Coordinates of C-alpha atoms in Angstrom, one line a residue:
M19 CA 15.9 -30.6 16.0
C20 CA 12.7 -29.2 14.6
A21 CA 9.6 -31.4 14.6
G22 CA 8.0 -29.5 11.8
F23 CA 5.6 -26.6 11.1
V24 CA 1.9 -27.4 11.5
Y25 CA 0.2 -25.7 8.6
R26 CA -3.6 -25.2 8.6
P27 CA -4.4 -23.8 5.2
H28 CA -7.8 -22.6 4.2
V29 CA -8.2 -24.4 0.9
E30 CA -10.7 -22.5 -1.3
T31 CA -12.5 -24.8 -3.8
A32 CA -15.7 -24.7 -5.8
E33 CA -17.3 -26.9 -3.2
G34 CA -16.3 -24.5 -0.3
V35 CA -13.4 -24.1 2.1
F36 CA -11.8 -26.8 4.1
T37 CA -8.9 -26.7 6.6
P38 CA -6.6 -29.8 6.7
D39 CA -3.7 -30.1 9.1
I40 CA -0.4 -30.5 7.2
V41 CA 2.9 -31.0 9.0
L42 CA 5.7 -29.5 6.9
D43 CA 9.2 -30.7 7.6
G44 CA 11.0 -28.9 4.8
L45 CA 11.2 -25.4 3.2
T46 CA 13.1 -24.6 -0.1
V47 CA 13.4 -21.2 -1.7
A48 CA 13.7 -21.5 -5.5
V49 CA 14.9 -18.5 -7.6
G50 CA 15.5 -19.5 -11.2
N51 CA 17.8 -22.5 -11.1
A52 CA 19.1 -21.8 -7.6
R53 CA 17.6 -23.8 -4.6
Y54 CA 18.2 -22.7 -1.0
P55 CA 17.2 -25.0 1.8
V56 CA 15.8 -23.0 4.7
S57 CA 15.0 -24.1 8.2
V58 CA 11.3 -24.9 8.5
E59 CA 11.4 -23.1 11.8
R60 CA 11.5 -19.8 9.8
L61 CA 7.9 -20.3 8.6
T62 CA 5.3 -18.2 10.3
G63 CA 1.7 -17.3 9.9
D64 CA 2.0 -14.3 12.1
A65 CA 0.8 -10.8 11.0
A66 CA 4.2 -9.3 11.9
I67 CA 7.9 -10.4 11.9
E68 CA 10.8 -8.9 13.8
V69 CA 14.1 -8.3 12.1
V70 CA 17.6 -7.0 13.2
G71 CA 18.6 -3.9 11.4
A72 CA 16.9 -2.0 8.6
E73 CA 18.5 -3.8 5.7
T74 CA 15.9 -6.5 5.2
R75 CA 14.1 -6.9 2.0
A76 CA 10.7 -8.4 0.9
Q77 CA 10.3 -10.9 -1.9
G78 CA 6.8 -12.0 -2.6
A79 CA 6.7 -15.7 -3.5
V80 CA 4.3 -18.4 -4.7
A81 CA 4.1 -21.1 -2.0
L82 CA 3.6 -24.6 -3.3
V83 CA 2.7 -27.0 -0.5
A84 CA 2.7 -30.7 -0.6
A85 CA -0.7 -32.2 0.4
S86 CA -2.2 -35.6 0.2
A87 CA -4.9 -34.6 -2.3
G88 CA -2.5 -32.7 -4.6
S89 CA -0.3 -29.6 -4.3
L90 CA -1.7 -26.4 -2.9
V91 CA -0.7 -23.0 -4.0
G92 CA -0.6 -20.0 -1.7
I93 CA 1.6 -17.0 -1.1
G94 CA 4.4 -16.0 1.2
S95 CA 7.4 -13.9 1.4
D96 CA 11.0 -14.9 1.1
H97 CA 12.1 -12.1 3.5
V98 CA 15.9 -11.7 3.4
D99 CA 18.7 -9.8 5.1
G100 CA 19.9 -7.3 2.5
A101 CA 23.2 -6.9 4.4
L102 CA 24.1 -10.5 3.4
A103 CA 23.4 -10.0 -0.3
D104 CA 26.8 -11.6 -1.2
D105 CA 25.7 -14.8 0.6
P106 CA 22.1 -15.6 -0.6
A107 CA 21.9 -18.9 1.3
R108 CA 22.7 -17.3 4.6
A109 CA 20.6 -14.2 3.9
R110 CA 17.5 -16.5 3.7
Q111 CA 18.2 -18.2 7.1
V112 CA 18.1 -14.9 9.1
C113 CA 14.5 -13.8 8.5
A114 CA 11.1 -15.3 9.2
K115 CA 9.2 -16.5 6.1
P116 CA 5.5 -15.3 6.3
L117 CA 3.1 -17.9 4.8
S118 CA -0.6 -17.2 4.1
R119 CA -3.3 -19.5 5.2
A120 CA -5.5 -19.0 2.1
T121 CA -4.7 -21.4 -0.7
W122 CA -6.0 -22.9 -3.9
R123 CA -5.5 -26.3 -5.4
F124 CA -2.7 -26.2 -8.0
A125 CA -4.7 -28.4 -10.3
E126 CA -7.3 -25.6 -10.6
I127 CA -4.8 -23.0 -12.0
A128 CA -2.3 -25.3 -13.8
G129 CA -3.9 -24.6 -17.2
H130 CA -3.8 -20.8 -17.1
L131 CA -0.7 -19.7 -15.2
D132 CA -0.2 -16.9 -17.7
E133 CA -3.5 -15.3 -16.3
I134 CA -2.3 -15.4 -12.7
V135 CA -0.2 -12.5 -11.4
L136 CA 2.0 -12.4 -8.3
R137 CA 2.2 -8.8 -6.9
T138 CA 4.3 -7.6 -4.0
E139 CA 4.1 -4.1 -2.5
A140 CA 6.4 -2.9 0.3
V141 CA 5.8 0.4 2.1
D142 CA 8.6 1.9 4.1
D143 CA 8.4 3.9 7.3
A144 CA 8.4 7.2 5.3
G145 CA 5.3 6.0 3.3
R146 CA 7.2 5.3 0.1
S147 CA 5.8 2.4 -1.9
H148 CA 7.7 -0.1 -4.0
A149 CA 6.0 -2.8 -6.0
T150 CA 6.7 -5.7 -8.4
E151 CA 4.4 -7.8 -10.5
T152 CA 5.1 -11.1 -12.3
A153 CA 2.9 -13.6 -14.2
L154 CA 3.2 -17.1 -12.8
A155 CA 4.1 -18.4 -16.2
D156 CA 7.3 -16.3 -16.0
I157 CA 8.5 -17.8 -12.7
A158 CA 11.0 -20.3 -14.0
A159 CA 11.5 -21.9 -10.6
L160 CA 7.8 -22.9 -10.4
P161 CA 7.4 -26.6 -11.3
A162 CA 5.2 -26.9 -14.4
D163 CA 3.2 -29.8 -12.8
G164 CA 3.1 -28.2 -9.3
A165 CA 4.6 -31.3 -7.8
V166 CA 6.2 -30.8 -4.4
P167 CA 8.2 -33.7 -2.8
G168 CA 7.2 -35.1 0.6
A169 CA 6.0 -32.9 3.5
T170 CA 7.6 -29.7 2.1
V171 CA 6.8 -26.2 0.9
I172 CA 8.6 -24.4 -2.0
F173 CA 8.7 -20.6 -2.1
A174 CA 9.2 -19.7 -5.8
H175 CA 9.8 -16.2 -7.2
A176 CA 10.9 -14.6 -10.3
S177 CA 14.2 -12.9 -9.5
P178 CA 16.7 -12.2 -6.7
E179 CA 15.6 -8.6 -6.7
A180 CA 13.9 -7.6 -3.5
L181 CA 11.9 -4.6 -2.4
P182 CA 13.9 -2.4 0.0
G183 CA 13.4 -1.6 3.7
P184 CA 9.7 -2.4 4.2
A185 CA 7.6 -1.6 7.2
R186 CA 4.5 -3.2 5.7
V187 CA 4.3 -5.8 3.0
T188 CA 1.3 -7.0 0.9
V189 CA 1.6 -10.1 -1.3
T190 CA -1.3 -10.7 -3.7
L191 CA -2.0 -13.6 -6.1
E192 CA -4.7 -12.7 -8.6
D193 CA -6.4 -15.3 -10.8
R194 CA -7.9 -13.2 -13.6
R195 CA -9.7 -16.1 -15.3
L196 CA -11.6 -17.2 -12.2
S197 CA -11.9 -13.7 -10.8
R198 CA -10.4 -14.4 -7.4
R199 CA -7.4 -13.4 -5.3
L200 CA -5.3 -14.4 -2.3
V201 CA -3.9 -11.5 -0.2
H202 CA -1.4 -11.7 2.6
R203 CA -0.2 -8.8 4.7
Y204 CA 2.5 -8.5 7.3
A205 CA 4.3 -5.8 9.2
V206 CA 8.1 -5.7 9.8
R207 CA 9.3 -4.5 13.2
V208 CA 13.0 -3.6 13.4
L209 CA 14.5 -4.6 16.8

């Protein structure tokens, strides 16, 4: 039984940065109307993940985190095993789920989601780059009020489409109104 994932986000606010300790005991991946529970043991803050086989895929995601002072928004990756495409629930259990430490308060962005862009870039071993970009307002799985139940984190992204065979992944959340961005990078090592 998993005791939980101790998350120490860097919450960037107008008053400065603070780092609370949050124990997360649940992870849900939301794609459109589909919800997939994933073991919280898959969460990682590491700069690299290890995977079996070259069929994994990167899917940048907005990470909504339950916190006592209101939901936090960060970024992560719903990294999946592409060989299990016909079983999306199982495909999500296989790979680690990178989660950034940098976050904002959801309340600070709630009024201008259409001006916030989630961008994912995956570069493969041959140096080929693949990228996607989505406005937060277009992510149907994102709760409009940012509410997250209990001690959980929700990874929400726009579509089941994933970027192929990455060796390096960069996920960026850009707030054009407040001229700021969150960036999370991780490497993928094939075992």
